[in-house]
């Protein structure tokens, strides 16, 4: 039973560039959330996707956008990268049934993004 | 506003010692969930426990135990007879009552267990 997978593992970009991170949820899960974890800090909620729509969003600018595909996998896009976007980006998945989360949220290993 | 405070930045113990990680939270909600996660060097957050705000019963799972005290807004985590494999960063988190996936994390406590 595959857990949450993310790609790539590491990524190096320069300021102003755009980046796309990918996530495949745990088998049987339909909801994907994204978190940003800066060095030495706790993760911060970016947004959540369910049924291919953004269900909830944290306090992040519009440069951060996402997408969920029919197979429940998800992408996180960040435009106009800033040095401060350097962080570990974590994807998490869960199961939502009739608007009720019925399974523990599982996290992936993350993508380490470095912006130079 | 919701907030989680983990005042202990780093704790070092010798194997077999007991260690308690503190967590204090702030929320105006009457219903909420509290969590503990472990983050080993690999980076993946490992779920340890979820506690409903209406359930103040303490819980024990093997060497792990949790003390939830609503009166002091604390949800402390104790590891008994610590082992080197317990070395990791531990996060306490609080969820939105309507979306338990939307977690507010503390800044974490790094636990180092030496042999």
Short mmCIF file of N, CA and C in Angstrom, two decimals, chain B residues 10-19 63 79 81-88 90 110-115:
data_model
loop_
_atom_site.label_atom_id
_atom_site.label_comp_id
_atom_site.label_asym_id
_atom_site.label_seq_id
_atom_site.Cartn_x
_atom_site.Cartn_y
_atom_site.Cartn_z
N UNK B 10 14.96 22.63 22.26
CA UNK B 10 15.76 21.41 22.13
C UNK B 10 15.92 20.76 23.50
N UNK B 11 15.82 19.44 23.51
CA UNK B 11 16.01 18.67 24.75
C UNK B 11 17.00 17.55 24.45
N UNK B 12 17.95 17.36 25.34
CA UNK B 12 18.90 16.24 25.21
C UNK B 12 18.78 15.35 26.44
N UNK B 13 18.68 14.07 26.21
CA UNK B 13 18.61 13.10 27.31
C UNK B 13 19.51 11.92 26.96
N UNK B 14 19.77 11.13 27.99
CA UNK B 14 20.51 9.90 27.79
C UNK B 14 19.50 8.76 27.71
N UNK B 15 19.80 7.78 26.90
CA UNK B 15 18.92 6.64 26.71
C UNK B 15 18.39 6.13 28.06
N UNK B 16 17.11 5.73 28.04
CA UNK B 16 16.38 5.17 29.18
C UNK B 16 15.83 6.24 30.12
N UNK B 17 16.19 7.48 29.90
CA UNK B 17 15.58 8.54 30.70
C UNK B 17 14.16 8.80 30.19
N UNK B 18 13.29 9.29 31.08
CA UNK B 18 11.96 9.73 30.69
C UNK B 18 12.06 11.20 30.28
N UNK B 19 11.25 11.59 29.29
CA UNK B 19 11.29 12.98 28.85
C UNK B 19 9.87 13.44 28.53
N UNK B 63 5.46 3.13 25.03
CA UNK B 63 6.31 4.04 25.83
C UNK B 63 5.83 5.49 25.77
N UNK B 79 7.70 10.54 26.82
CA UNK B 79 8.31 9.30 26.34
C UNK B 79 9.01 8.66 27.53
N UNK B 81 11.44 5.79 29.19
CA UNK B 81 12.59 4.96 28.80
C UNK B 81 13.00 5.25 27.37
N UNK B 82 13.40 6.49 27.12
CA UNK B 82 13.72 6.95 25.76
C UNK B 82 14.79 6.08 25.10
N UNK B 83 14.72 6.04 23.77
CA UNK B 83 15.68 5.27 22.97
C UNK B 83 16.27 6.19 21.92
N UNK B 84 17.40 5.80 21.38
CA UNK B 84 18.06 6.61 20.36
C UNK B 84 17.15 6.85 19.17
N UNK B 85 16.32 5.87 18.85
CA UNK B 85 15.41 5.99 17.70
C UNK B 85 14.33 7.04 17.93
N UNK B 86 14.19 7.51 19.16
CA UNK B 86 13.21 8.56 19.46
C UNK B 86 13.74 9.94 19.05
N UNK B 87 15.00 10.03 18.69
CA UNK B 87 15.58 11.31 18.29
C UNK B 87 14.88 11.83 17.04
N UNK B 88 14.32 13.02 17.15
CA UNK B 88 13.54 13.61 16.06
C UNK B 88 13.06 14.98 16.52
N UNK B 90 9.63 16.95 17.32
CA UNK B 90 8.25 16.63 17.63
C UNK B 90 7.40 17.90 17.57
N UNK B 110 13.14 19.75 19.33
CA UNK B 110 14.10 18.76 18.85
C UNK B 110 14.56 17.92 20.04
N UNK B 111 14.33 16.63 19.96
CA UNK B 111 14.75 15.70 21.01
C UNK B 111 15.96 14.92 20.53
N UNK B 112 17.01 14.98 21.32
CA UNK B 112 18.19 14.16 21.02
C UNK B 112 18.39 13.18 22.16
N UNK B 113 18.42 11.91 21.82
CA UNK B 113 18.63 10.86 22.81
C UNK B 113 20.00 10.26 22.55
N UNK B 114 20.86 10.36 23.54
CA UNK B 114 22.23 9.85 23.40
C UNK B 114 22.37 8.48 24.04
N UNK B 115 23.18 7.62 23.43
CA UNK B 115 23.36 6.26 23.98
C UNK B 115 24.17 6.30 25.26
#
